[in-house]
Amino acid sequence: MTDTLNELSSKYCAREIEKEIYEFWEKNDFFVADNTSPKPSYSIVIPPPNVTGVLHMGHALDGTLQDILIRYHRMNGYEVLWMPGCDHAGIATQNVIEKNLAKEGLTRHDLGREKFLEKTWAWANDHKNRILEQFKLLGASFDLSRKRFTLDKGCSDAVKKVFVDLYNKGLIYKGNYIVNWCPRCQSAISDVETNYETQEGSLWEISYALKDEMGAIVIATTRPETMFGDSAIAVNPNDYKYKDLIGKSCVMPLTGRVIPIIADDYVDKSFGTGALKITPAHDPNDFEVGLRHNLPQIKVIDEKGCMMKNEFVPPQIQGLTREEARKKTVEMLKEHQVLVRITPHTHNVGTCQRCGTTIEPLLSTQWFVKMKPLALNAIDAVKSGKIKFIPQRWEKNYLMWMENIRDWCISRQLWWGHQIPAYYHKETGEMVVALENPDPNNYTQEKDVLDTWFSSGLWPFETMGWPDTNSNDYKKFYPTTTLVTGFDIIFFWVARMISMGLEFTNVAPFSTVYIHGLIRDEHGQKMSKSKGNTIDPVDLIEKYGCDALRFTLTSLCTYGGQDIKISDERFEFGRNFANKIWNASRFVLSNITKSSNELKDFGELSLADKWILNELNQTVKLVNENIKNYRIGEVASVLYEFFWNKYCDWYVELSKIEKNEAVLVYVLNAYLKLLHPIMPHITEAIYQKMLQKIDDENSKNAILFAKYPQYDSKFDYIEESKKMEMVFETIKSLRNLRAEFNIPLSAKINIVVDNNEKLFLSIAPYLNRMAKVDDVKFDKESNIEKSAYCTVFDTKITVPLADLIDINQEILRQKKKIEKLEPELKSISARLNNDKFINSAPSDVVDKTKERQQELLCQIDLIKQTIKKLS
RNA sequence: GGGCGUUUAGCUCAGUUGGUAGAGCGCCUCCCUUACAAGGAGGAUGUCGGGAGUUCGAGCCUCUCAACGCCCACCA
């Protein structure tokens, strides 16, 4: 290690240390996994960040949690692999490149597919390294020697094989269906990529004249412009209003086309006019109705969202955008006096998840995955407990979606992605689905590419060498152990990984899915660039340090996986803690005078030594339990509490008068290891310094590999700890007394105790140091005028203060204490007087309550005596 | 329409099998006591959203109401 680490600098400079430490780990290849290791394996695949992006707070949280689990298991003797990589992010990336082209006034068609892809690859190559570099700032201990990309050769081969196999099994099909079409992205998208937005619209009622007779039928629609694609009018078969019209025909306004009136259960009698126009090519429900009644599918809107130029669309409307067409159509309907009524109507409109454009349901030829058969095993895996969600409530969410799953539209009319491995004969049009083009001279490949999530769904095994199931990585690290991600991609990603993993590897790709909350701004709003409320984790790292960021985020994780609200200032919490650790360690290490050999032996243990060893041991126990149960926030608070409020506030302070170097160092050493998964850099930096003074076996000279502390019953010093609590209570009471009477520390005080003689005499030095007590005396019947009093458990402490205090003030002080204690005594006594409580409460609770009652009685009694004497 | 979450100190939130509440920040008083002012000592603050029930006992369990948020569904 270099010079900065030889001395712990008096000022804690997080970034300097963190950079140096990360380099130290990386140079030594500490993160590289050994697939031949005899150790049990623990593996995590990173949710591959998009190559479009930069590190954001979501990554920071997700990455931190994964790194904590990885480091914890590494220290617990597992061969760990954290697999890094990036996602090509089909639509998202293509959109970015197209936006850049648009700045030059170009479209992707101006470049052509080949040139466009070249440009996109250049971008991707640049960005996929950039974001992983940023992950390093988080201290990520992932194995970069294995980093993968969803479009690399291995992944592409896996994608092809999966596609061909699914096709051959009949689980992939190509067909003409209504899909969600984004007119801006110029592609189909899947159901999960469609968001719904509530919009204020109108319900237009339009009168269609009956054919060959008087009268008309009035229909209600929210999209008048689609009327040119109508194939029928539908009514409910049980609707008496329209009973006589079923089977007749009507004449469409504006175009004069004749369409039938049909009956279908789908129609809701009570909505609108109870009559509905059926447009099979532009509405998913109408599409179904159309199939049932064998209606023609008339396309009137094209892929750009414009009205088509065909015989169905009136010339005035042709070529208009959807929005323009709606206006114009309504105008024309008014002119023809067939617009009966317009009522305001709020409804949900589908929008593209990527660009926000209103979705056009469009009849189109696409590729689909039959999900129902794949979902069966995926449902079973969770129901049987092979895969466990943390928190468990997400299982319900997952199961509900899986049980109602619909087919997945996987083809995208994009250029950036895995081109579908289907080949068409140039002359005959015959289609072949195969790993390779059967004859490049006569066959051309399908132009469409696959949904990004198709390859992401294979991520846990395509990165491990699959389909080569004999590869060492696959054998050692697949299936992976834990998947860590946010709830927003359970359907997109987690569900598909489970389905695909089970189908192709016959095993669940991971056994635990750890779902954390989303990061939000201080007002609870989702962070987004457009809102301008993002906080850049890189800025936070520069300002507060990576360990501070990690610790703060960790401390904000709740077991229920609640969303996390953050603001810049919140990270002072972690920074302050890091600073505390740094300074305390500096103090401890600079106070080591003994040799490494001498430090191996605790020697004789004082009350304080036993107390801190006991506290440490309890902390070790809690930390291990909580990590194993994914209560990561609890881990942070247990670690914080121990170090700051136990070790620093008391033990280190007491060590200034009487120190056991061996224990002082032992506790710090163990603590650094406990904390290392959360705050890796600072703990490694201090540990390195510590190694210059102590021997520590089994650590390979890096805390990264040190054995994680485990609970050891030999450190259960329960009795001693109780005594120590009494010491602390005494000190606190005396400090309180000083504060209330404004007695400066320069004014020494003496005390007289009436109980626990031995203990108090032995802790005199502690009292001296911590409460500036000059002299401790024992006297069962102390009777000193002008004194203040404290009661600590069963001991009355008299503090002669002569003229320093006003006796009346002291009487008031004591009365206040009683006022505080009495309500509790009252309620406890009431409980103990209740036979039902005595009989039905568990005996240990009854005992405890009795004990507390005695304690309160004793204290109140002591205080009352005191008041009497003072009066 | 269905499901889920949240409601606890001024703010942000913890609270693991039910035994009358905690942290951080903020606030008040005092302290540069040589590890740390990114600090130390002391202090104030809550009918745990409303109501009902189960229980000897409810922040925690049951029911109900209310407010806010999220997800799914998508009747034109």
Short mmCIF file of C-alpha atoms (C1' of nucleotides) in Angstrom, two decimals, chain B residues 18-58:
data_model
loop_
_atom_site.label_atom_id
_atom_site.label_comp_id
_atom_site.label_asym_id
_atom_site.label_seq_id
_atom_site.Cartn_x
_atom_site.Cartn_y
_atom_site.Cartn_z
"C1'" G B 18 -49.09 -8.49 21.00
"C1'" G B 19 -46.18 -6.68 27.20
"C1'" U B 20 -48.04 1.24 27.12
"C1'" A B 21 -42.85 3.89 21.88
"C1'" G B 22 -37.19 4.79 19.05
"C1'" A B 23 -33.35 6.90 15.44
"C1'" G B 24 -31.39 10.75 12.21
"C1'" C B 25 -32.20 15.76 11.17
"C1'" G B 26 -34.22 20.14 13.40
"C1'" C B 27 -35.00 22.76 18.23
"C1'" C B 28 -33.28 24.57 23.55
"C1'" U B 29 -28.93 24.87 27.34
"C1'" C B 30 -23.79 24.15 28.10
"C1'" C B 31 -18.72 22.76 26.27
"C1'" C B 32 -12.89 24.18 21.36
"C1'" U B 33 -12.38 18.18 27.98
"C1'" U B 34 -5.68 17.08 22.30
"C1'" A B 35 -9.72 10.75 18.17
"C1'" C B 36 -13.66 13.38 16.07
"C1'" A B 37 -17.25 20.94 16.10
"C1'" A B 38 -18.56 16.08 10.20
"C1'" G B 39 -17.63 16.59 17.68
"C1'" G B 40 -18.98 16.12 23.23
"C1'" A B 41 -22.67 16.59 27.67
"C1'" G B 42 -27.67 17.51 29.04
"C1'" G B 43 -32.89 18.63 27.63
"C1'" A B 44 -37.97 19.25 25.41
"C1'" U B 45 -41.51 16.89 22.05
"C1'" G B 46 -46.06 11.71 20.40
"C1'" U B 47 -54.57 10.37 23.10
"C1'" C B 48 -48.92 5.65 17.22
"C1'" G B 49 -55.14 8.57 10.94
"C1'" G B 50 -60.80 7.96 13.02
"C1'" G B 51 -64.14 4.26 15.07
"C1'" A B 52 -65.38 -0.66 16.76
"C1'" G B 53 -63.79 -5.59 18.20
"C1'" U B 54 -60.53 -9.82 20.11
"C1'" U B 55 -57.27 -9.95 24.62
"C1'" C B 56 -55.46 -9.60 31.33
"C1'" G B 57 -52.87 -6.29 27.84
"C1'" A B 58 -53.04 -3.57 20.91
#
